[in-house]
């Protein structure tokens, strides 16, 4: 299991927002966030890579989304299909938990 998967779906929303903020500045483009369908797909996606894979996908979404729009599934990756059922409810992660996850992911293997 990859480290991003091990961190749990609860960290995905905070990581997504962090990367949206980062790439909105880098590309001088404000986006409003992600759609519920896109977030659900990100939370249920079988991540084969590490956190850089998520970061790259969010950068793609920022680039492809119209200004002030919401990143949607086609902006992220075209090959993802999602279940019509939302994932089980997950408790929001604390900033400390996300920081710990980021430090773990950045640590040499």
Coordinates of N, CA, C and O in Angstrom, one line a residue:
X1 N 0.8 -1.2 0.0 CA 0.0 0.0 0.0 C 0.9 1.2 0.0 O 1.9 1.3 0.7
X2 N 0.5 2.2 -0.8 CA 1.3 3.4 -0.9 C 1.1 4.3 0.4 O 0.1 4.1 1.1
X3 N 2.0 5.2 0.7 CA 1.9 6.0 1.9 C 0.7 6.9 1.8 O 0.1 7.2 2.8
X4 N 0.3 7.4 0.6 CA -0.8 8.3 0.5 C -2.1 7.5 0.9 O -3.0 8.0 1.6
X5 N -2.2 6.2 0.4 CA -3.3 5.4 0.7 C -3.4 5.2 2.2 O -4.5 5.2 2.8
X6 N -2.2 4.9 2.8 CA -2.2 4.6 4.2 C -2.6 5.8 5.1 O -3.1 5.6 6.2
X7 N -2.4 7.0 4.6 CA -2.8 8.2 5.4 C -4.3 8.3 5.5 O -4.8 9.0 6.3
X8 N -5.0 7.6 4.6 CA -6.5 7.7 4.7 C -7.1 8.8 3.9 O -6.5 9.8 3.6
X9 N -8.3 8.5 3.5 CA -9.1 9.5 2.7 C -9.3 10.8 3.4 O -9.6 11.8 2.8
X10 N -9.3 10.8 4.7 CA -9.6 12.0 5.5 C -8.6 13.1 5.2 O -8.9 14.3 5.4
X11 N -7.4 12.8 4.8 CA -6.4 13.8 4.5 C -6.5 14.4 3.1 O -6.0 15.5 2.9
X12 N -7.2 13.7 2.2 CA -7.2 14.2 0.9 C -7.8 15.6 0.7 O -7.2 16.4 0.0
X13 N -8.9 15.9 1.3 CA -9.5 17.3 1.1 C -8.5 18.4 1.5 O -8.4 19.4 0.8
X14 N -7.8 18.2 2.6 CA -6.8 19.3 3.1 C -5.6 19.3 2.1 O -5.1 20.4 1.8
X15 N -5.2 18.2 1.7 CA -4.1 18.2 0.7 C -4.5 18.8 -0.6 O -3.7 19.6 -1.2
X16 N -5.7 18.5 -1.1 CA -6.2 19.0 -2.3 C -6.2 20.6 -2.2 O -5.8 21.3 -3.1
X17 N -6.8 21.1 -1.1 CA -6.9 22.5 -0.9 C -5.5 23.2 -0.9 O -5.2 24.2 -1.5
X18 N -4.5 22.5 -0.2 CA -3.2 23.0 -0.2 C -2.6 23.1 -1.6 O -2.0 24.1 -1.9
X19 N -2.8 22.1 -2.4 CA -2.2 22.1 -3.8 C -3.0 23.1 -4.7 O -2.3 23.7 -5.5
X20 N -4.3 23.2 -4.5 CA -5.0 24.3 -5.2 C -4.4 25.6 -4.9 O -4.2 26.4 -5.8
X21 N -4.2 25.9 -3.7 CA -3.7 27.2 -3.3 C -2.3 27.4 -3.9 O -2.0 28.5 -4.5
X22 N -1.5 26.4 -3.9 CA -0.1 26.5 -4.4 C -0.1 26.8 -5.9 O 0.6 27.7 -6.4
X23 N -0.9 26.0 -6.6 CA -0.9 26.1 -8.1 C -1.7 27.2 -8.6 O -1.5 27.7 -9.7
X24 N -2.7 27.7 -7.8 CA -3.4 28.9 -8.2 C -2.4 30.1 -8.3 O -2.5 30.9 -9.2
X25 N -1.5 30.2 -7.3 CA -0.5 31.2 -7.3 C 0.5 31.0 -8.4 O 0.8 32.0 -9.1
X26 N 1.0 29.8 -8.5 CA 2.0 29.6 -9.6 C 1.5 29.9 -11.0 O 2.2 30.4 -11.8
X27 N 0.2 29.6 -11.2 CA -0.3 29.8 -12.6 C -1.2 31.0 -12.7 O -1.8 31.3 -13.7
X28 N -1.1 31.9 -11.6 CA -1.9 33.1 -11.5 C -3.3 32.9 -12.0 O -3.8 33.6 -12.9
X29 N -4.0 31.9 -11.3 CA -5.3 31.6 -11.7 C -6.1 31.1 -10.5 O -5.7 30.1 -9.9
X30 N -7.1 31.8 -10.2 CA -8.0 31.5 -9.0 C -9.0 30.4 -9.5 O -9.7 30.6 -10.4
X31 N -9.1 29.3 -8.7 CA -10.2 28.4 -8.9 C -10.9 28.3 -7.6 O -10.4 28.5 -6.5
X32 N -12.2 27.9 -7.7 CA -13.1 27.9 -6.6 C -13.0 26.7 -5.7 O -13.4 26.7 -4.6
X33 N -12.4 25.6 -6.2 CA -12.3 24.4 -5.4 C -12.5 23.2 -6.3 O -12.3 23.3 -7.5
X34 N -13.0 22.1 -5.7 CA -13.3 20.9 -6.5 C -14.7 20.5 -6.3 O -15.3 20.9 -5.3
X35 N -15.3 19.9 -7.3 CA -16.7 19.4 -7.2 C -16.8 18.3 -6.3 O -15.7 17.6 -6.0
X36 N -17.9 18.0 -5.8 CA -18.1 16.8 -4.9 C -17.7 15.5 -5.6 O -17.1 14.6 -5.0
X37 N -18.1 15.4 -6.9 CA -17.7 14.2 -7.7 C -16.2 14.0 -7.8 O -15.6 12.9 -7.6
X38 N -15.5 15.2 -8.0 CA -14.0 15.1 -8.1 C -13.4 14.7 -6.8 O -12.5 13.9 -6.7
X39 N -13.9 15.3 -5.7 CA -13.4 15.0 -4.4 C -13.6 13.5 -4.1 O -12.7 12.8 -3.5
X40 N -14.8 13.0 -4.4 CA -15.1 11.6 -4.1 C -14.2 10.7 -4.9 O -13.7 9.7 -4.4
X41 N -13.9 11.1 -6.1 CA -13.0 10.3 -7.0 C -11.6 10.3 -6.4 O -10.9 9.3 -6.3
X42 N -11.2 11.5 -5.9 CA -9.8 11.6 -5.3 C -9.7 10.7 -4.0 O -8.7 10.1 -3.8
X43 N -10.8 10.7 -3.3 CA -10.8 9.9 -2.0 C -10.9 8.4 -2.2 O -10.5 7.7 -1.4
X44 N -11.5 8.0 -3.4 CA -11.6 6.6 -3.6 C -10.6 6.0 -4.6 O -10.6 4.8 -4.8
X45 N -9.8 6.9 -5.2 CA -8.9 6.5 -6.2 C -7.8 5.6 -5.6 O -7.4 5.8 -4.5
X46 N -7.4 4.5 -6.3 CA -6.4 3.6 -5.8 C -5.0 4.2 -6.2 O -4.5 4.0 -7.2
X47 N -4.5 5.0 -5.3 CA -3.2 5.7 -5.5 C -2.1 4.8 -5.6 O -1.7 4.1 -4.7
X48 N -1.5 4.7 -6.8 CA -0.3 3.8 -7.0 C 1.0 4.6 -6.7 O 2.0 3.9 -6.5
X49 N 0.9 5.9 -6.7 CA 2.1 6.7 -6.5 C 2.1 7.3 -5.1 O 1.4 6.8 -4.2
X50 N 3.0 8.3 -5.0 CA 3.0 8.9 -3.7 C 2.3 10.3 -3.7 O 1.5 10.5 -4.7
X51 N 2.5 11.1 -2.8 CA 1.8 12.4 -2.8 C 2.1 13.3 -4.0 O 1.3 14.1 -4.4
X52 N 3.2 13.0 -4.7 CA 3.5 13.8 -5.9 C 2.5 13.5 -7.0 O 2.1 14.4 -7.8
X53 N 1.9 12.3 -7.0 CA 0.9 11.9 -8.0 C -0.3 12.8 -7.8 O -0.9 13.4 -8.7
X54 N -0.8 12.9 -6.5 CA -1.9 13.8 -6.2 C -1.6 15.2 -6.5 O -2.4 15.9 -7.1
X55 N -0.4 15.7 -6.2 CA 0.0 17.1 -6.5 C -0.1 17.3 -8.0 O -0.6 18.4 -8.4
X56 N 0.5 16.4 -8.8 CA 0.5 16.6 -10.2 C -0.9 16.6 -10.8 O -1.2 17.4 -11.7
X57 N -1.8 15.8 -10.3 CA -3.2 15.8 -10.8 C -3.9 17.1 -10.4 O -4.7 17.6 -11.2
X58 N -3.7 17.6 -9.2 CA -4.3 18.9 -8.9 C -3.7 20.0 -9.7 O -4.5 20.9 -10.1
X59 N -2.5 20.0 -10.0 CA -1.9 21.1 -10.9 C -2.6 21.0 -12.2 O -3.0 22.0 -12.8
X60 N -2.8 19.8 -12.8 CA -3.5 19.6 -14.1 C -4.9 20.2 -14.0 O -5.3 20.9 -14.9
X61 N -5.5 19.9 -12.8 CA -6.9 20.5 -12.7 C -6.9 22.0 -12.6 O -7.8 22.6 -13.3
X62 N -6.0 22.6 -12.0 CA -5.9 24.1 -11.9 C -5.7 24.6 -13.3 O -6.3 25.6 -13.7
X63 N -4.8 24.0 -14.1 CA -4.5 24.5 -15.4 C -5.7 24.4 -16.3 O -6.0 25.3 -17.1
X64 N -6.5 23.2 -16.3 CA -7.6 23.0 -17.2 C -8.9 23.6 -16.8 O -9.8 23.8 -17.6
X65 N -9.0 24.0 -15.5 CA -10.3 24.6 -15.1 C -10.4 26.0 -15.4 O -9.4 26.8 -15.3
X66 N -11.5 26.5 -15.9 CA -11.7 27.9 -16.2 C -11.5 28.7 -14.9 O -11.8 28.3 -13.8
X67 N -11.1 30.0 -15.0 CA -10.9 30.9 -13.9 C -12.2 30.9 -13.1 O -13.3 31.0 -13.6
X68 N -12.0 30.9 -11.8 CA -13.1 30.9 -10.8 C -14.1 29.7 -10.9 O -15.1 29.6 -10.2
X69 N -13.7 28.7 -11.7 CA -14.5 27.5 -11.8 C -14.1 26.4 -10.7 O -13.2 26.6 -10.0
X70 N -14.8 25.4 -10.7 CA -14.5 24.2 -9.9 C -13.9 23.1 -10.7 O -14.3 22.8 -11.8
X71 N -12.8 22.6 -10.1 CA -12.1 21.4 -10.8 C -13.1 20.3 -10.8 O -13.6 19.9 -9.7
X72 N -13.3 19.6 -11.9 CA -14.2 18.5 -12.0 C -13.5 17.3 -12.6 O -12.3 17.4 -12.9
X73 N -14.1 16.2 -12.6 CA -13.4 14.9 -13.0 C -12.7 15.0 -14.3 O -11.5 14.6 -14.3
X74 N -13.2 15.5 -15.4 CA -12.4 15.6 -16.6 C -11.2 16.5 -16.5 O -10.2 16.3 -17.3
X75 N -11.2 17.4 -15.6 CA -10.0 18.2 -15.4 C -8.9 17.5 -14.7 O -7.7 17.9 -14.7
X76 N -9.2 16.4 -14.0 CA -8.3 15.7 -13.2 C -7.7 14.5 -14.0 O -6.5 14.5 -14.3
X77 N -8.5 13.6 -14.4 CA -8.1 12.5 -15.2 C -9.3 11.9 -15.9 O -10.3 11.7 -15.3
X78 N -9.1 11.5 -17.1 CA -10.2 11.1 -17.9 C -10.6 9.6 -17.7 O -11.7 9.2 -18.0
X79 N -9.7 8.8 -17.1 CA -9.9 7.4 -17.0 C -10.6 7.0 -15.7 O -10.8 5.8 -15.5
X80 N -10.9 7.9 -14.8 CA -11.5 7.6 -13.5 C -13.0 7.5 -13.6 O -13.7 8.3 -14.2
X81 N -13.5 6.4 -13.1 CA -15.0 6.3 -12.9 C -15.2 6.1 -11.4 O -14.4 5.6 -10.7
X82 N -16.3 6.6 -11.0 CA -16.6 6.5 -9.6 C -18.0 5.9 -9.3 O -18.8 5.9 -10.2
X83 N -18.1 5.3 -8.2 CA -19.4 4.7 -7.8 C -20.4 5.8 -7.5 O -20.0 6.9 -7.0
X84 N -21.6 5.6 -7.8 CA -22.6 6.6 -7.4 C -22.8 6.8 -5.9 O -23.3 7.8 -5.5
X85 N -22.3 5.8 -5.2 CA -22.4 5.9 -3.7 C -21.2 6.7 -3.2 O -20.1 6.4 -3.5
X86 N -21.5 7.7 -2.3 CA -20.4 8.4 -1.7 C -19.6 7.5 -0.8 O -20.1 6.5 -0.3
X87 N -18.3 7.8 -0.6 CA -17.6 7.0 0.4 C -18.1 7.1 1.8 O -18.8 8.0 2.1
X88 N -17.7 6.2 2.6 CA -18.2 6.2 4.0 C -17.7 7.5 4.6 O -16.6 8.0 4.2
X89 N -18.4 8.1 5.5 CA -18.0 9.3 6.2 C -16.7 9.1 6.9 O -16.4 8.1 7.5
X90 N -15.9 10.1 6.7 CA -14.6 10.1 7.4 C -14.5 11.4 8.2 O -14.9 12.4 7.8
X91 N -13.9 11.3 9.3 CA -13.7 12.4 10.2 C -12.6 13.4 9.6 O -11.7 12.9 9.0
X92 N -12.8 14.7 9.6 CA -11.8 15.6 9.1 C -10.5 15.4 9.9 O -10.5 15.2 11.1
X93 N -9.4 15.5 9.1 CA -8.1 15.4 9.7 C -7.7 16.7 10.4 O -8.1 17.8 9.9
X94 N -7.0 16.7 11.4 CA -6.5 17.9 12.0 C -5.3 18.3 11.2 O -4.7 17.6 10.5
X95 N -4.9 19.6 11.4 CA -3.7 20.1 10.7 C -2.5 19.3 11.2 O -1.6 19.1 10.4
X96 N -2.5 18.9 12.4 CA -1.3 18.2 12.9 C -1.2 16.8 12.2 O -0.1 16.4 11.9
X97 N -2.4 16.2 12.0 CA -2.4 14.9 11.3 C -1.9 15.0 9.9 O -1.1 14.2 9.4
X98 N -2.3 16.1 9.2 CA -1.8 16.3 7.9 C -0.3 16.6 7.9 O 0.4 16.1 7.0
X99 N 0.1 17.4 8.8 CA 1.5 17.7 8.9 C 2.4 16.5 9.1 O 3.4 16.3 8.5
X100 N 1.9 15.6 10.0 CA 2.6 14.3 10.3 C 2.6 13.5 9.0 O 3.6 12.9 8.7
X101 N 1.5 13.4 8.3 CA 1.5 12.7 7.0 C 2.5 13.2 6.0 O 3.2 12.5 5.4
X102 N 2.5 14.6 5.9 CA 3.4 15.2 4.9 C 4.9 14.9 5.3 O 5.7 14.6 4.5
X103 N 5.2 15.0 6.6 CA 6.5 14.7 7.1 C 6.9 13.2 6.8 O 8.0 12.9 6.4
X104 N 5.9 12.3 7.1 CA 6.2 10.9 6.8 C 6.4 10.7 5.3 O 7.3 9.9 4.9
X105 N 5.6 11.3 4.5 CA 5.8 11.1 3.0 C 7.1 11.7 2.5 O 7.7 11.2 1.5
X106 N 7.6 12.8 3.2 CA 8.8 13.4 2.7 C 10.0 12.7 3.2 O 11.1 12.8 2.7
X107 N 9.9 11.8 4.3 CA 11.0 11.1 4.9 C 11.5 10.1 3.9 O 10.8 9.5 3.2
X108 N 12.9 9.9 3.8 CA 13.4 8.9 2.9 C 12.9 7.5 3.3 O 12.7 7.3 4.5
X109 N 12.7 6.7 2.3 CA 12.2 5.3 2.6 C 13.2 4.5 3.2 O 14.4 4.5 2.9

